[in-house]
Amino acid sequence: MNEHALTSWNREGVRLRLNTEAEHSPSATRSGQTSERALILGQLEDEGYVTADGSSSVLSWSDLFRVARSAEYAGSLQPLGLPPIEAWRPSLTSRGALTDVDFSVVVSGWYDPEGRRPTGNVEINGAVITAGGRCSVLPMDVWLLLEAIRTHRALPVSMRSPDANRRAWANIREHARSSADLSDFLRKTVVLTPQRLRLELRKGDLLGNKLIEVVPDFDGAPERWLEFFDRTRGVPDRYEIPDGQGVVHVLLSPEVRTVLQELRRMPGRRIAGERAEGFIRNPFSVLGPSASSVIDAGQFEAAREAAGISFARFTSRVRRSGSEQSPACELVIEESLMGIIHSSTVTFRGPDDIEKFLVKIEGKIEAEAQCCHWEGYDLEILGDTPDQVARLRLALVELRESRRAKISEIFDLSQYSDRVEGFGVEKPYYSPFIARKTDEAGWFPENVAVGLCFKPKSGSETVAVVLDDQALKDFRDAVKRAELERRESFAFPCCPEPVPTRWAVEALDTIDRVGKDIKAKSFNPEGRIAGNGASKRAGLVVKPNVDSLDYEEHRGALSQPQGPPQVP
């Protein structure tokens, strides 16, 4: 009995038998061929590819193609007595339209591996084609194509709805694109039934929070797919998208449609804030249970890295130099992109910057968030995050304490400008005066004169400036203008030096109070004027910037001759 008599096939698969008598014959022992066949069958059975059926072993066509593609069995199937796998190619045409109950796809002819039409009859038995005395195993795509055609042909007429026909053609077309020649109608009639979605991601930022744009895609998607998805209200069962000379029909499975509906609920396919943080870590928790069968986790991770989205771990670091009292605080951040770990340092600009970070991340921890967006990084909140935050909080307290001025520093005059003379109560140059015109007469309005006294620091005689009614009115107007213009002092006729604005306001208040008391005949020149008894606080005594040159600031760099300026 020869090998081929021990190997047979049908639509389900290949039946393999062993010739036990030949196993022990001298010729079999010398050639070792039958023993090799037995060894291969035993190995296939151990690995679950074949099932025992009496004295035979059955290898399904799908398992045969898996074994043929395996590197472990490459070139070792010849002892099984099977024909070689050769690149035969069918030619397909159709009968009826997709909306007809009798729509079908048929094989109108074949091309052999050399691209020629075979002569005579062509017989198909399972995955084996026989034509002109030549026997070959079809490629896996062609076998799957024939199985899809057979499945649709066996569909009862009652189940051949337009959508059922579209789905059947989409399944057939998936295998026919690279393994068959199509008629003009079939080539232009494109029906897609995506079972899996690819989610591409684009990263953005919205008011300091993460913003993610999600772009759904699938194999063979027409160019205008995203446009129609965005502009169509809701998610229909089918999209009809113009594409060149024809129309592409996109039929959605219930699972794919459910995921797309979740994406459609996102305004502009964008998701922000804590929901975005949860989405990029685990899209299945946001898109629902159907996503696990529609989205490939590996593809999503690759898209996340391609968009530059990564999760970073941070360590807080507090540095102190030898003479530096206040600590410098920073975050050491590590993130992985494309399998490469990148390390960077973010230095806080001061206590307010540290406080801002601590408030944000402590709020995230309290809300049980998964990460915190800061300075362009998505910082993961892990088990040690509270410890890192506590370290920064202690450093912040220390930093604020170190910035408080010490008593010794406050009274160190070397810390101040040269214009500061010392500490004490600064004496004003001006003071208001109120006097009687005639000493013999009493304190009544017609016998009262008011004005300003100026005492130069050089010690010369005091200069008195009497203010009559018009001059007093002009003085009030000058004070109001100085207040509106927020000037510290202003010039006034008859006054030798600029008059301090704040002092002038108090002087007018004093004059007005005395005037009221005189009119009410209650003025007591020996008593204390109400409202003018505020205690004088000790502070910095500043040298006056007057002609006596107690203080002079040199601006030599500005006064040096530099030549004519150059016009930019």
XYZ file of C-alpha atoms in Angstrom:
568
model
C 0.000 0.000 0.000
C 1.537 3.379 -1.018
C 1.495 6.608 0.969
C -1.279 8.256 -1.029
C -3.570 5.311 -0.350
C -3.068 6.068 3.343
C -4.057 9.756 2.890
C -7.486 10.932 1.803
C -9.415 14.194 2.114
C -12.881 15.669 1.976
C -14.520 18.995 2.799
C -13.828 18.671 6.551
C -10.145 17.811 6.386
C -7.515 15.121 5.846
C -7.712 11.511 7.058
C -4.348 9.898 7.745
C -3.677 6.211 8.380
C -0.597 4.176 9.214
C 0.334 0.907 7.486
C 1.444 -1.078 10.517
C 2.700 -3.957 8.361
C 4.929 -1.618 6.359
C 6.250 -0.188 9.592
C 8.120 -3.428 10.283
C 9.124 -4.381 6.738
C 12.845 -4.409 5.849
C 12.341 -1.744 3.157
C 10.576 0.558 5.619
C 13.340 0.079 8.094
C 15.972 0.854 5.458
C 14.202 3.963 4.105
C 12.857 5.205 7.408
C 10.062 6.963 5.467
C 7.095 5.313 7.112
C 8.658 5.710 10.507
C 9.014 9.446 9.833
C 5.330 9.630 8.919
C 4.438 7.849 12.154
C 6.642 10.198 14.165
C 5.036 13.292 12.604
C 1.533 11.959 13.219
C 2.425 11.134 16.806
C 3.793 14.635 17.360
C 0.714 16.236 15.757
C -1.530 14.161 17.981
C 0.461 15.079 21.114
C 0.116 18.776 20.261
C -3.628 18.502 19.647
C -3.638 19.094 15.896
C -5.079 15.690 14.966
C -7.785 13.602 16.598
C -7.866 9.807 16.597
C -10.775 8.147 14.763
C -10.391 4.401 14.986
C -7.312 3.401 13.022
C -7.087 6.861 11.401
C -6.102 10.371 12.454
C -8.143 13.366 11.258
C -6.463 16.734 10.550
C -8.894 19.618 9.846
C -8.093 22.055 7.058
C -7.754 24.968 9.483
C -5.275 22.942 11.586
C -3.431 21.892 8.432
C -2.858 25.529 7.473
C -1.757 26.325 11.046
C 0.763 23.485 10.897
C 1.934 24.545 7.408
C 2.614 28.078 8.684
C 4.478 26.856 11.730
C 8.260 27.137 11.532
C 8.527 23.900 13.530
C 6.883 21.858 10.761
C 8.248 23.750 7.764
C 9.165 21.263 5.053
C 8.170 18.227 7.128
C 4.610 17.616 5.826
C 5.658 15.799 2.643
C 5.713 12.378 4.401
C 1.982 12.827 5.118
C 1.271 12.270 1.428
C -0.492 15.607 0.819
C -0.241 17.548 -2.469
C 1.852 20.734 -2.316
C 0.270 24.082 -1.478
C 0.225 26.108 -4.706
C -1.002 29.611 -5.582
C -4.225 28.910 -7.467
C -6.436 31.981 -7.937
C -10.236 32.055 -8.571
C -12.181 34.540 -10.678
C -15.408 35.809 -9.048
C -18.620 37.241 -10.433
C -22.084 37.839 -8.953
C -25.736 37.172 -9.668
C -28.344 39.771 -8.732
C -27.953 42.920 -6.613
C -27.219 43.145 -2.921
C -30.866 43.927 -2.221
C -32.112 40.804 -4.075
C -32.929 37.605 -2.225
C -31.144 35.580 -4.922
C -27.907 37.555 -4.712
C -24.890 35.241 -4.792
C -21.184 35.222 -5.524
C -19.907 32.456 -7.795
C -16.536 31.220 -9.024
C -16.472 31.804 -12.774
C -13.020 30.343 -13.423
C -9.514 29.570 -12.160
C -5.912 30.571 -12.826
C -3.086 28.122 -12.103
C 0.125 29.201 -10.331
C 1.586 30.219 -13.710
C -1.423 32.468 -14.414
C -2.940 30.234 -17.105
C -6.486 28.995 -17.458
C -6.552 25.229 -16.875
C -8.007 22.964 -19.578
C -10.730 20.481 -18.761
C -12.755 20.193 -15.615
C -11.709 21.675 -12.287
C -12.679 19.744 -9.162
C -12.620 21.141 -5.622
C -12.606 18.724 -2.701
C -12.158 20.539 0.580
C -8.969 22.576 0.133
C -7.622 20.426 -2.703
C -8.023 21.469 -6.344
C -7.618 18.961 -9.189
C -7.345 20.184 -12.790
C -5.718 18.597 -15.858
C -4.295 15.755 -13.782
C -2.657 18.250 -11.414
C -3.488 18.083 -7.719
C -2.708 20.945 -5.321
C -3.697 22.293 -1.921
C -5.178 25.795 -2.238
C -3.715 28.717 -0.282
C -5.442 29.362 3.038
C -7.033 32.680 1.859
C -8.561 30.961 -1.158
C -9.904 28.120 0.998
C -11.437 30.653 3.423
C -12.918 32.515 0.447
C -14.607 29.341 -0.847
C -15.932 28.565 2.633
C -17.462 32.072 2.879
C -19.137 31.607 -0.529
C -20.506 28.188 0.531
C -21.841 29.628 3.815
C -23.781 32.362 2.020
C -25.074 29.949 -0.595
C -26.475 27.711 2.178
C -28.369 30.623 3.754
C -32.165 30.129 3.533
C -34.069 32.570 1.312
C -36.025 33.823 4.313
C -32.786 35.092 5.871
C -31.411 36.816 2.765
C -32.209 40.409 3.656
C -30.278 43.296 2.050
C -28.155 43.703 5.184
C -27.528 39.944 5.360
C -26.327 40.030 1.738
C -24.103 43.015 2.500
C -22.544 41.254 5.475
C -21.992 38.082 3.464
C -20.312 40.012 0.642
C -18.176 41.923 3.160
C -16.970 38.601 4.580
C -16.282 37.184 1.100
C -14.575 40.396 -0.026
C -12.259 40.358 2.986
C -10.681 37.132 1.679
C -11.057 37.964 -2.018
C -9.167 41.296 -2.004
C -5.740 39.669 -2.249
C -6.561 36.203 -3.533
C -9.139 36.539 -6.364
C -10.021 38.480 -9.509
C -13.305 40.400 -9.172
C -15.887 41.384 -11.722
C -16.482 45.102 -12.281
C -19.622 45.123 -10.086
C -17.941 43.322 -7.207
C -14.857 45.502 -7.445
C -16.943 48.684 -7.137
C -19.312 47.315 -4.506
C -17.454 47.789 -1.251
C -19.052 46.629 1.963
C -17.122 46.800 5.217
C -18.150 45.169 8.472
C -15.433 46.186 10.905
C -15.192 43.878 13.875
C -12.301 45.761 15.478
C -11.596 49.457 15.935
C -8.318 51.300 16.156
C -8.264 54.323 18.428
C -5.714 56.982 17.547
C -5.056 59.671 20.145
C -4.100 63.342 20.052
C -2.977 65.138 23.176
C -3.879 68.688 24.143
C -4.274 70.923 27.192
C -7.311 72.798 28.527
C -6.816 75.249 31.395
C -4.035 73.120 32.845
C -5.978 69.854 32.473
C -5.331 67.041 30.066
C -7.394 67.066 26.860
C -7.515 63.963 24.655
C -8.977 63.743 21.146
C -9.993 60.212 20.122
C -9.953 59.231 16.427
C -11.752 55.931 15.643
C -10.480 54.009 12.608
C -10.573 50.495 11.158
C -8.994 48.441 8.381
C -10.075 49.558 4.926
C -11.903 52.644 6.235
C -12.817 55.018 3.372
C -11.118 58.385 3.223
C -14.232 60.292 4.353
C -15.143 57.932 7.169
C -14.332 60.343 10.017
C -16.162 63.193 8.283
C -19.385 61.159 8.033
C -19.005 59.831 11.572
C -18.741 63.364 12.995
C -21.537 64.925 10.983
C -24.089 62.088 11.294
C -26.391 62.471 14.244
C -26.128 59.439 16.479
C -24.578 56.187 15.273
C -26.695 54.364 12.636
C -26.419 50.667 11.844
C -25.002 51.478 8.406
C -23.046 54.318 6.793
C -23.076 54.907 3.039
C -19.986 56.919 2.139
C -19.234 58.129 -1.431
C -15.786 57.017 -2.526
C -14.706 57.795 -6.064
C -17.014 56.087 -8.549
C -18.961 54.070 -5.992
C -20.346 53.993 -2.501
C -18.759 52.273 0.467
C -21.244 50.569 2.786
C -20.047 50.357 6.390
C -22.144 47.934 8.448
C -21.575 48.029 12.184
C -21.795 45.086 14.521
C -23.662 45.696 17.798
C -20.375 45.736 19.744
C -18.661 48.211 17.407
C -21.748 50.400 17.341
C -21.862 50.484 21.157
C -18.253 51.677 21.373
C -18.813 54.318 18.688
C -21.873 55.552 20.562
C -19.713 56.115 23.637
C -17.226 58.088 21.527
C -20.083 60.062 19.995
C -21.154 61.196 23.463
C -17.801 62.951 23.860
C -18.125 66.551 22.556
C -15.998 66.677 19.428
C -14.585 63.228 20.342
C -12.663 64.992 23.104
C -12.397 64.078 26.726
C -10.822 66.205 29.449
C -10.012 66.317 33.122
C -10.202 63.295 35.396
C -12.284 61.370 32.845
C -9.443 61.774 30.328
C -6.949 60.564 32.917
C -9.055 57.465 33.517
C -9.554 56.904 29.788
C -5.876 56.906 28.831
C -5.116 54.482 31.652
C -8.044 52.139 31.013
C -10.257 52.884 27.983
C -12.439 49.853 28.702
C -13.706 51.424 31.931
C -14.966 54.461 29.979
C -16.210 52.789 26.779
C -18.088 49.936 28.435
C -17.814 46.128 28.402
C -18.195 45.867 24.602
C -14.848 47.601 24.160
C -12.905 44.513 25.250
C -13.959 42.659 22.089
C -13.587 45.679 19.792
C -10.366 47.406 20.903
C -6.967 45.779 20.992
C -5.142 46.736 24.188
C -1.744 46.522 22.487
C -2.833 48.860 19.695
C -4.204 51.354 22.226
C -0.942 51.372 24.170
C 1.001 51.940 20.933
C -1.327 54.826 20.006
C -0.890 56.313 23.459
C 2.890 56.295 23.122
C 2.718 57.630 19.546
C 0.710 60.611 20.854
C 3.381 61.311 23.455
C 1.097 60.329 26.331
C 2.904 58.638 29.158
C 2.626 58.194 32.879
C 5.386 59.640 34.980
C 6.622 58.760 38.419
C 7.980 61.556 40.564
C 10.221 61.869 43.571
C 10.368 65.057 45.615
C 13.878 66.268 46.349
C 14.996 68.958 48.824
C 18.532 70.256 48.257
C 20.635 72.355 50.620
C 23.979 73.912 49.782
C 26.687 74.604 52.371
C 25.992 78.266 53.151
C 22.433 78.426 51.853
C 19.905 78.455 54.655
C 16.696 77.988 52.631
C 16.220 74.667 50.795
C 15.673 74.326 47.034
C 12.744 72.037 46.174
C 12.265 70.103 42.934
C 10.587 67.070 41.400
C 12.643 64.324 39.766
C 10.349 62.874 37.087
C 10.812 59.593 35.200
C 8.592 58.537 32.301
C 8.790 55.803 29.690
C 8.273 56.602 25.994
C 8.712 53.988 23.283
C 10.397 51.726 25.794
C 12.998 54.379 26.714
C 13.029 55.869 30.210
C 13.461 59.639 30.255
C 14.407 61.535 33.399
C 13.909 65.267 33.977
C 13.832 67.737 36.842
C 11.214 70.405 37.521
C 12.412 73.085 39.975
C 9.883 75.059 41.977
C 10.207 78.825 41.564
C 9.363 79.631 45.171
C 7.018 78.955 48.097
C 3.916 79.999 46.146
C 4.792 77.553 43.361
C 5.254 74.723 45.867
C 1.970 75.581 47.592
C 0.128 75.560 44.256
C 1.470 72.088 43.446
C 0.683 70.720 46.913
C -2.889 72.028 46.839
C -3.488 70.393 43.465
C -1.986 66.989 44.182
C -3.479 66.783 47.679
C -6.876 67.462 46.105
C -6.260 64.648 43.608
C -5.277 62.262 46.392
C -8.399 63.152 48.367
C -10.554 62.594 45.258
C -8.840 59.203 44.734
C -7.722 60.249 41.260
C -5.197 58.137 39.357
C -2.837 60.896 38.263
C -2.182 64.619 38.498
C -1.404 66.832 35.491
C 1.470 69.235 36.271
C 3.838 71.177 34.002
C 2.951 68.959 31.025
C 3.473 65.686 32.926
C 0.891 63.139 34.041
C 2.160 62.251 37.477
C 0.909 58.895 38.684
C -0.521 58.773 42.179
C 1.058 55.692 43.707
C 1.471 54.242 47.157
C 4.448 56.450 48.044
C 2.913 59.680 46.707
C 1.656 60.861 50.145
C 5.203 60.472 51.493
C 6.634 62.574 48.657
C 3.987 65.236 49.293
C 4.706 65.255 53.052
C 8.397 65.839 52.351
C 7.573 68.897 50.236
C 5.130 70.197 52.857
C 7.841 70.122 55.550
C 10.303 71.824 53.207
C 7.730 74.540 52.478
C 7.343 75.298 56.193
C 11.115 75.489 56.551
C 11.401 77.684 53.469
C 8.847 80.188 54.766
C 10.478 80.301 58.202
C 13.905 80.958 56.664
C 12.548 83.900 54.680
C 11.306 85.771 57.752
C 13.573 88.706 58.617
C 15.570 88.450 61.867
C 15.768 91.318 64.437
C 19.516 91.629 63.897
C 18.967 92.010 60.159
C 16.251 94.655 60.608
C 18.516 96.956 62.654
C 21.569 96.440 60.450
C 21.857 99.757 58.558
C 24.199 98.155 56.018
C 21.149 96.355 54.651
C 19.485 99.653 53.664
C 20.074 102.347 51.054
C 22.572 105.148 51.698
C 19.625 107.512 52.012
C 18.577 105.904 55.334
C 20.076 107.954 58.169
C 19.049 105.836 61.122
C 16.104 104.891 63.319
C 13.805 107.224 65.196
C 10.941 109.645 64.643
C 11.404 111.628 61.454
C 10.844 115.361 61.995
C 8.794 117.207 59.389
C 10.198 120.303 57.672
C 6.775 122.019 57.733
C 4.245 122.627 60.474
C 0.967 124.545 60.519
C 0.581 127.603 62.729
C -2.480 129.434 64.111
C -1.977 132.827 65.732
C -3.883 135.937 66.803
C -3.344 139.033 64.728
C -3.660 141.217 67.860
C -2.605 139.706 71.157
C -4.941 142.003 73.085
C -7.984 140.665 71.208
C -9.481 137.200 71.792
C -9.720 134.032 69.725
C -12.370 134.911 67.150
C -12.283 134.351 63.359
C -11.501 137.947 62.375
C -8.455 138.010 64.702
C -6.963 134.644 63.604
C -4.219 134.077 61.007
C -3.208 130.648 59.711
C -0.233 129.499 57.693
C 2.763 127.216 57.372
C 6.118 127.287 59.087
C 9.206 125.895 57.323
C 12.315 125.131 59.353
C 15.389 124.371 57.224
C 17.575 121.588 58.533
C 20.633 123.803 58.295
C 19.385 125.560 61.440
C 18.652 128.958 59.907
C 15.597 131.003 60.909
C 12.098 129.594 60.454
C 10.209 130.920 57.456
C 6.485 131.623 57.991
C 4.017 131.561 55.098
C 0.694 133.219 55.942
C -2.333 131.835 54.098
C -5.189 134.220 53.554
C -8.560 132.957 52.379
C -7.526 132.819 48.689
C -4.116 131.311 49.452
C -5.753 128.706 51.712
C -8.177 127.825 48.921
C -5.274 127.495 46.462
C -3.429 125.326 48.973
C -6.449 123.008 49.303
C -6.666 122.729 45.508
C -2.950 121.892 45.272
C -3.336 119.172 47.918
C -6.308 117.611 46.098
C -4.386 117.552 42.795
C -1.401 115.913 44.473
C -3.680 113.254 45.986
C -5.380 112.546 42.657
C -2.030 112.293 40.916
C -0.652 110.184 43.783
C 2.378 112.422 44.271
C 4.355 112.255 47.494
C 4.956 116.031 47.480
C 4.024 119.137 45.531
C 5.331 122.651 45.024
C 3.423 125.638 46.376
C 4.193 129.372 45.945
C 6.068 130.960 48.861
C 7.117 127.514 50.154
C 10.902 127.110 49.874
C 10.734 123.296 49.431
C 8.108 120.838 48.097
C 5.367 120.182 50.620
C 4.784 116.492 51.586
C 1.262 115.557 50.453
C 0.412 113.360 53.420
C 1.545 116.033 55.882
C -0.440 118.729 54.027
C -3.640 116.685 54.397
C -3.080 116.418 58.147
C -2.198 120.143 58.366
C -5.457 121.137 56.638
C -7.356 118.860 58.981
C -5.770 120.577 61.957
C -6.551 124.065 60.562
C -10.163 123.091 59.882
C -10.667 121.666 63.383
C -9.208 124.770 65.022
C -11.398 126.975 62.828
C -14.520 125.118 63.952
C -13.501 125.385 67.625
C -12.863 129.144 67.252
C -16.261 129.704 65.642
C -17.868 127.694 68.444
C -15.879 129.756 71.004
C -14.540 126.504 72.470
C -10.930 126.772 71.332
C -8.354 126.178 74.061
C -4.818 126.916 72.813
C -3.353 125.089 75.819
C -5.343 121.934 75.221
C -4.839 119.079 72.763
C -6.653 119.276 69.462
C -8.974 116.302 69.031
C -8.040 114.017 66.270
C -4.488 115.288 66.017
C -2.960 113.328 68.850
C -1.826 110.202 67.044
C 1.351 108.847 68.523
C 4.405 109.089 66.395
C 5.899 105.724 65.488
C 9.593 105.187 65.357
C 10.929 104.085 61.988
C 13.579 104.762 59.375
C 14.813 108.343 59.240
C 15.413 109.177 55.570
C 17.818 111.910 54.545
C 16.072 114.765 52.765
C 16.934 115.077 49.124
C 17.346 118.879 49.123
C 19.978 121.410 48.106
C 21.939 120.866 51.294
C 23.024 117.550 49.744
C 22.541 115.450 52.880
C 21.788 112.737 50.347
C 22.918 112.561 46.764
C 22.672 109.556 44.446
C 25.433 109.376 41.872
C 24.493 108.175 38.400
C 27.864 108.125 36.764
C 27.033 105.323 34.379
C 24.229 107.403 32.908
C 26.228 110.615 32.709
C 29.265 109.226 30.913
C 29.478 110.444 27.320
C 28.499 107.605 25.027
C 28.344 109.441 21.700
C 25.192 109.838 19.637
C 22.725 106.950 20.093
C 22.312 104.476 17.258
C 18.838 104.282 15.742
C 17.634 100.618 15.718
